Coordinates of N, CA and C in Angstrom, one line a residue:
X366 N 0.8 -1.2 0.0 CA 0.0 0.0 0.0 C 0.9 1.2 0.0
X367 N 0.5 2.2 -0.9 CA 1.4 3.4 -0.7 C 0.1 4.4 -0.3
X368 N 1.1 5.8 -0.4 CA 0.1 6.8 0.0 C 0.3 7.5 1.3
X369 N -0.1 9.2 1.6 CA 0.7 10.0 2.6 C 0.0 8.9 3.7
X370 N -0.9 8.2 3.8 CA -1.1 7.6 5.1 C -0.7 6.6 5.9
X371 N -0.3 5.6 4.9 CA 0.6 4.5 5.2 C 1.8 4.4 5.5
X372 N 2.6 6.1 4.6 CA 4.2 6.7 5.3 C 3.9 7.1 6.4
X373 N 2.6 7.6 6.7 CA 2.9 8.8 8.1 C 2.0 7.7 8.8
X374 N 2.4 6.5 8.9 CA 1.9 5.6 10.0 C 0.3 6.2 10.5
X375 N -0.6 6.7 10.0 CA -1.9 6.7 10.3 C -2.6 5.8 9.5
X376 N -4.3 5.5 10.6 CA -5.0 4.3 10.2 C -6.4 4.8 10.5
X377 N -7.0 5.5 9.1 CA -8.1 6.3 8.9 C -8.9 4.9 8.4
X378 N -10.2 6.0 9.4 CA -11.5 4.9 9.5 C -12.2 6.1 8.9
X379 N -13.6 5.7 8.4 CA -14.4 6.8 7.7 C -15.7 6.5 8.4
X380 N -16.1 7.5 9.0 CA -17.7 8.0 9.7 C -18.3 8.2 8.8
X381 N -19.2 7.8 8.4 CA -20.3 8.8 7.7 C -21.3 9.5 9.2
X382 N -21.4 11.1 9.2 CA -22.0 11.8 10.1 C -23.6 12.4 9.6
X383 N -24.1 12.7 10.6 CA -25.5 13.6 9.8 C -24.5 14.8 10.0
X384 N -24.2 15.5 10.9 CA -23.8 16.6 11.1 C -22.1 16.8 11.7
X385 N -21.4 17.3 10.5 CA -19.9 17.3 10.4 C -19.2 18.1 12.0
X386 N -20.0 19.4 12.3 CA -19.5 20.1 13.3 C -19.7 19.3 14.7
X387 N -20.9 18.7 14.7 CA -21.5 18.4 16.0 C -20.1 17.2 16.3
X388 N -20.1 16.5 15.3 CA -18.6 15.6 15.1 C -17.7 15.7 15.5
X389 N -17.1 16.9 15.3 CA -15.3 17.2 15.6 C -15.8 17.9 16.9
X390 N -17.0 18.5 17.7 CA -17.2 18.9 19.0 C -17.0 17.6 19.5
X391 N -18.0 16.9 19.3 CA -17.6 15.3 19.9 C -16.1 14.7 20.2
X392 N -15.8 14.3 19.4 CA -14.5 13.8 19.3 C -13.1 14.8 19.4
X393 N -13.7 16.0 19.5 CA -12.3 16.9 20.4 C -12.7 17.0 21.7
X394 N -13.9 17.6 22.2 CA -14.1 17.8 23.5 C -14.1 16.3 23.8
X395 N -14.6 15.1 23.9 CA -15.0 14.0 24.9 C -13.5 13.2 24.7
X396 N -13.1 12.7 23.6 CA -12.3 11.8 23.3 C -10.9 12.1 23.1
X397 N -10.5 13.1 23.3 CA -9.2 13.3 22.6 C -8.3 13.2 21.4
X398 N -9.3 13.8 20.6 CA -8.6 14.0 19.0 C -8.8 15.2 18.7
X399 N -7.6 15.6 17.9 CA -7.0 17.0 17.1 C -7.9 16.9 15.8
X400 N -7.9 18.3 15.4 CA -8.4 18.6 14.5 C -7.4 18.9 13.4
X401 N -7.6 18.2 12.2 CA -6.2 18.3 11.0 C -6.8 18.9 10.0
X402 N -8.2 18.7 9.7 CA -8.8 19.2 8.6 C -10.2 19.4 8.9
X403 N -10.6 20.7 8.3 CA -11.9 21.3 8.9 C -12.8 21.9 8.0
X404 N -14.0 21.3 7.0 CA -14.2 22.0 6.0 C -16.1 21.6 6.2
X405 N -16.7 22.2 7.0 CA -17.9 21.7 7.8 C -18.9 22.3 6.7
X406 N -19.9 21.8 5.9 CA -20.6 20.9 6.7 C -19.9 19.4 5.9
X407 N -19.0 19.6 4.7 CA -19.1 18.4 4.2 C -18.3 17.4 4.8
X408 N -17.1 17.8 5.4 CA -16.2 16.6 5.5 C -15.0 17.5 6.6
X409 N -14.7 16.5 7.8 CA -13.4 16.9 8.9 C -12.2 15.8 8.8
X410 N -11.7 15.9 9.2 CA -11.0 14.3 10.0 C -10.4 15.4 10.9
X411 N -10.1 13.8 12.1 CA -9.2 14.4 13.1 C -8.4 13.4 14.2
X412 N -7.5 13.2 14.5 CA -6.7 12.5 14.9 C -6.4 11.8 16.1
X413 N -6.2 10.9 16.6 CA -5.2 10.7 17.9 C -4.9 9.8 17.5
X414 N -3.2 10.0 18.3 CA -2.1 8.7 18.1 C -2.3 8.6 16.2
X415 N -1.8 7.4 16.4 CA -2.3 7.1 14.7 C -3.5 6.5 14.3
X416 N -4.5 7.1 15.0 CA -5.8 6.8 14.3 C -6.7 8.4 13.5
X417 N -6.6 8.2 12.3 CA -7.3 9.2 11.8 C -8.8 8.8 11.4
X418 N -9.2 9.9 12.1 CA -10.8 9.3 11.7 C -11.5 10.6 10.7
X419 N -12.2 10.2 9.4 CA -12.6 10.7 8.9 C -14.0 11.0 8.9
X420 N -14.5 11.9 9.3 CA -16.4 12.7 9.4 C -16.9 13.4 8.1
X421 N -17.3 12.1 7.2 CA -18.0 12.8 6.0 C -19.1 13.2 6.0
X422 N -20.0 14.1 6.1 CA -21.0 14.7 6.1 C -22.1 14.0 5.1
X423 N -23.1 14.7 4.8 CA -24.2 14.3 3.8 C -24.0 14.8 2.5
X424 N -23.0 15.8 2.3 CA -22.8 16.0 1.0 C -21.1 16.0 0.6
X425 N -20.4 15.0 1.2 CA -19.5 14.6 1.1 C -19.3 13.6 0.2
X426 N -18.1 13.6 -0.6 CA -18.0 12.4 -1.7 C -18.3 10.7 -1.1
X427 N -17.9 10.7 0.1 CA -17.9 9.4 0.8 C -19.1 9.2 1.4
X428 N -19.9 10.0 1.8 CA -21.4 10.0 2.5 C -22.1 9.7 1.0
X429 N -21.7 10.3 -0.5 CA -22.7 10.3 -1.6 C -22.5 9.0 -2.0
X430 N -21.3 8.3 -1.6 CA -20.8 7.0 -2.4 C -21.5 5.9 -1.9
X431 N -21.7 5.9 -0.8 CA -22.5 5.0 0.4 C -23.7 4.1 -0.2
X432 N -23.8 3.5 -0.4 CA -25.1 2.6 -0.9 C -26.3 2.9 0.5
X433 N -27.6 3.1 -0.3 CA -28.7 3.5 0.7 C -28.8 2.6 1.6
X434 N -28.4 1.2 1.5 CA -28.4 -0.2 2.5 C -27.9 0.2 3.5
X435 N -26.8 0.9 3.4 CA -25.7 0.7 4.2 C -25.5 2.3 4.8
X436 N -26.6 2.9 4.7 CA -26.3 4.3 5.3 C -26.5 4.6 6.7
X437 N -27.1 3.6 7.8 CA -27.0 3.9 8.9 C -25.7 3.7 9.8
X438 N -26.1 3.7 10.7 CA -24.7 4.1 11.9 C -24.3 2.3 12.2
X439 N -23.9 1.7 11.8 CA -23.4 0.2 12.4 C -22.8 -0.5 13.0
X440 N -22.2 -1.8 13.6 CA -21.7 -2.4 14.3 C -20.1 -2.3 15.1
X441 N -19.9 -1.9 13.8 CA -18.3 -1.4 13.2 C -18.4 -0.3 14.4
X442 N -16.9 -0.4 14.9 CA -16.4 0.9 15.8 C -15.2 1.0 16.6
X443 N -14.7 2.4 16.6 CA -13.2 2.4 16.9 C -13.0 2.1 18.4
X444 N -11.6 1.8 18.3 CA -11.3 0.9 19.9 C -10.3 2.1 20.6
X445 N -10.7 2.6 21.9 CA -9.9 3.6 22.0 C -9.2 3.2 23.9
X446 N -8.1 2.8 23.8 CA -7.5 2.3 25.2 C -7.4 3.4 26.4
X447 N -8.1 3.2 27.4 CA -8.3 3.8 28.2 C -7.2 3.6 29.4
X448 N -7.1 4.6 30.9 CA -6.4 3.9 31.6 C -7.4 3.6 33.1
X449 N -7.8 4.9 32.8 CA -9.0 4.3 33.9 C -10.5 4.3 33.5
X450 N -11.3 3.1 33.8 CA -12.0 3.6 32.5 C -13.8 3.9 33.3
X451 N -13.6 3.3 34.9 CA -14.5 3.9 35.3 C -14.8 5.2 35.7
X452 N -13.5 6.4 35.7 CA -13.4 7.9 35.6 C -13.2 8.2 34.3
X453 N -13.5 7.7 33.4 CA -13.7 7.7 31.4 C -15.3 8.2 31.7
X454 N -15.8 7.2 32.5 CA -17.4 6.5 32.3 C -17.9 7.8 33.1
X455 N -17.5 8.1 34.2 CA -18.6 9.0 35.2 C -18.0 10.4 34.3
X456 N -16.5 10.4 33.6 CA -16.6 12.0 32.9 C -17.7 12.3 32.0
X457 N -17.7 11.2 31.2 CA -18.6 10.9 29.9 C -19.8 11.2 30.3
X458 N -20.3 10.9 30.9 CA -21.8 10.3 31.7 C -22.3 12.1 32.3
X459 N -21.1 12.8 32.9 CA -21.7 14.3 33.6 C -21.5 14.8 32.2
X460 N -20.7 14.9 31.3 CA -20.8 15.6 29.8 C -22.4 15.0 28.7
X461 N -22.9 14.3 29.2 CA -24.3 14.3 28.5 C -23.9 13.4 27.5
X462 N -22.7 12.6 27.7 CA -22.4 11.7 26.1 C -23.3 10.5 26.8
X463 N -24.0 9.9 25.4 CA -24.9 8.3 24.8 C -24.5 7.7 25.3
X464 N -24.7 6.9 26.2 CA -24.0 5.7 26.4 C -24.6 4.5 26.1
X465 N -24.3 3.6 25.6 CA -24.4 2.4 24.5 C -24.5 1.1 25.4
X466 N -23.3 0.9 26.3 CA -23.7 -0.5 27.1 C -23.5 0.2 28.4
X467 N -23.4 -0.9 29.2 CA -22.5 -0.9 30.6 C -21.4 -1.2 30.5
X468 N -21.1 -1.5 31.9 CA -19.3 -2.1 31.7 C -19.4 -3.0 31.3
X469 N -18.6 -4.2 30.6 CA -18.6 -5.6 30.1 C -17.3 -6.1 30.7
X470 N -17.0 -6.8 30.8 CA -15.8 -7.4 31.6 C -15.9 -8.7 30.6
X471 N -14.9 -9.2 30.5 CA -14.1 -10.3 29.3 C -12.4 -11.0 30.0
X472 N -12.3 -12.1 29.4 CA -10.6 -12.2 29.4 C -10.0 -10.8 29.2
X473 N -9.8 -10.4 28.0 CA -9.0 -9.4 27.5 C -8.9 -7.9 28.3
X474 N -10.1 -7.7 29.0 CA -10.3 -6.2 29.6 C -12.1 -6.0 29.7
X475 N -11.6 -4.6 30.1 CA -12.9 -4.1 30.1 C -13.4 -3.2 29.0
X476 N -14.6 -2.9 29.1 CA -15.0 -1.8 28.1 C -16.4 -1.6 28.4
X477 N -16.9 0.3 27.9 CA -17.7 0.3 27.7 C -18.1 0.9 26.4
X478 N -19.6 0.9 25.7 CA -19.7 1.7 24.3 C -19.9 3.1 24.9
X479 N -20.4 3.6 23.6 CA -20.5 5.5 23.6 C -21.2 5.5 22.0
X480 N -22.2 6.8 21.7 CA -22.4 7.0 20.6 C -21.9 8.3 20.2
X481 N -21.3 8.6 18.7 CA -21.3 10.0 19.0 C -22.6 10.4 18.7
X482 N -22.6 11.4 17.7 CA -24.5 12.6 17.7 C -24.9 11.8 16.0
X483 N -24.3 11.1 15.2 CA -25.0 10.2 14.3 C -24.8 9.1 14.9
X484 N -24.9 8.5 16.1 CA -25.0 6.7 16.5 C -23.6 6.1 16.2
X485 N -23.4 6.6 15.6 CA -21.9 6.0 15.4 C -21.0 5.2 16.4
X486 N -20.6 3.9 16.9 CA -20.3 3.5 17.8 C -19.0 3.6 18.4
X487 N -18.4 3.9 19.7 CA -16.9 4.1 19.8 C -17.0 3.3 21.5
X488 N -15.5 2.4 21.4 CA -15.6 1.9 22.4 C -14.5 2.1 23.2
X489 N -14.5 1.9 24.6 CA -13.5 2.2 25.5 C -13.3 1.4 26.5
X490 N -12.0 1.3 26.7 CA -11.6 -0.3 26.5 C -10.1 0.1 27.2
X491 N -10.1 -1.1 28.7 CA -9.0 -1.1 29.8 C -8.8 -2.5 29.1
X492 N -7.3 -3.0 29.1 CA -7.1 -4.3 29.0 C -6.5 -5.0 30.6
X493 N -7.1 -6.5 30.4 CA -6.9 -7.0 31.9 C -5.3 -6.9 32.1
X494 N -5.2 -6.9 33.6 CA -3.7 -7.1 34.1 C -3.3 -8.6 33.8
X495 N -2.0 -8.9 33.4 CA -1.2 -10.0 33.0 C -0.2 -10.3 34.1
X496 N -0.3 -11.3 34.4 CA 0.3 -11.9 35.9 C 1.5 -12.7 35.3

């Protein structure tokens, strides 16, 4: 694979959003990602670590490309490692963000979901201690 994204070690996921602004409020204030590109209403992306996530709007090439099947908010969703994740949960929770499950406990860790303002799913996620 070539391309500025795979040199510059980023791993862009693409949102489709109803609303581009409400977006990058989301995901700068709650979550911790920078803003790289800002062109609202059609299309943002914005960053953390090397995950770039891309917020195409409704009149965005990637929002027009979408088959109607496939245009709601789905299963699919980014994994974002927390350290503590029940002060994740009660920050989240006084900021007015969706919350999607409870905690879930697993081998691997914990986690809980979150929606952003198109349903879009994002999850947050302690991994267990290794003995």
């Amino acid at each position: 694979m070539s391309g500025p994204d795979s040199e510059g070690g980023l791993a862009s996921v693409r949102y489709i959003v109803d609303d581009v602004q409400d977006a990058i409020d989301f995901y700068t204030t709650h979550l911790g990602f920078m803003v790289l590109n800002a062109f609202p209403p059609a299309f943002a992306d914005v960053v953390r670590g090397t995950l770039r996530l891309l917020l195409s709007g409704p009149t965005s090439s990637g929002a027009r490309a979408t088959p109607g099947d496939a245009a709601v908010a789905g299963r699919n969703r980014i994994h974002l490692i927390v350290d503590d994740l029940e002060a994740e949960r009660e920050r989240l929770e006084r900021a007015g963000v969706v919350m999607r499950s409870d905690i879930v406990s697993g081998p691997g860790g914990r986690q809980f979901l979150v929606a952003d303002p198109a349903g879009n799913l994002v999850e947050l996620f302690t991994p267990a201690e290794r003995s």
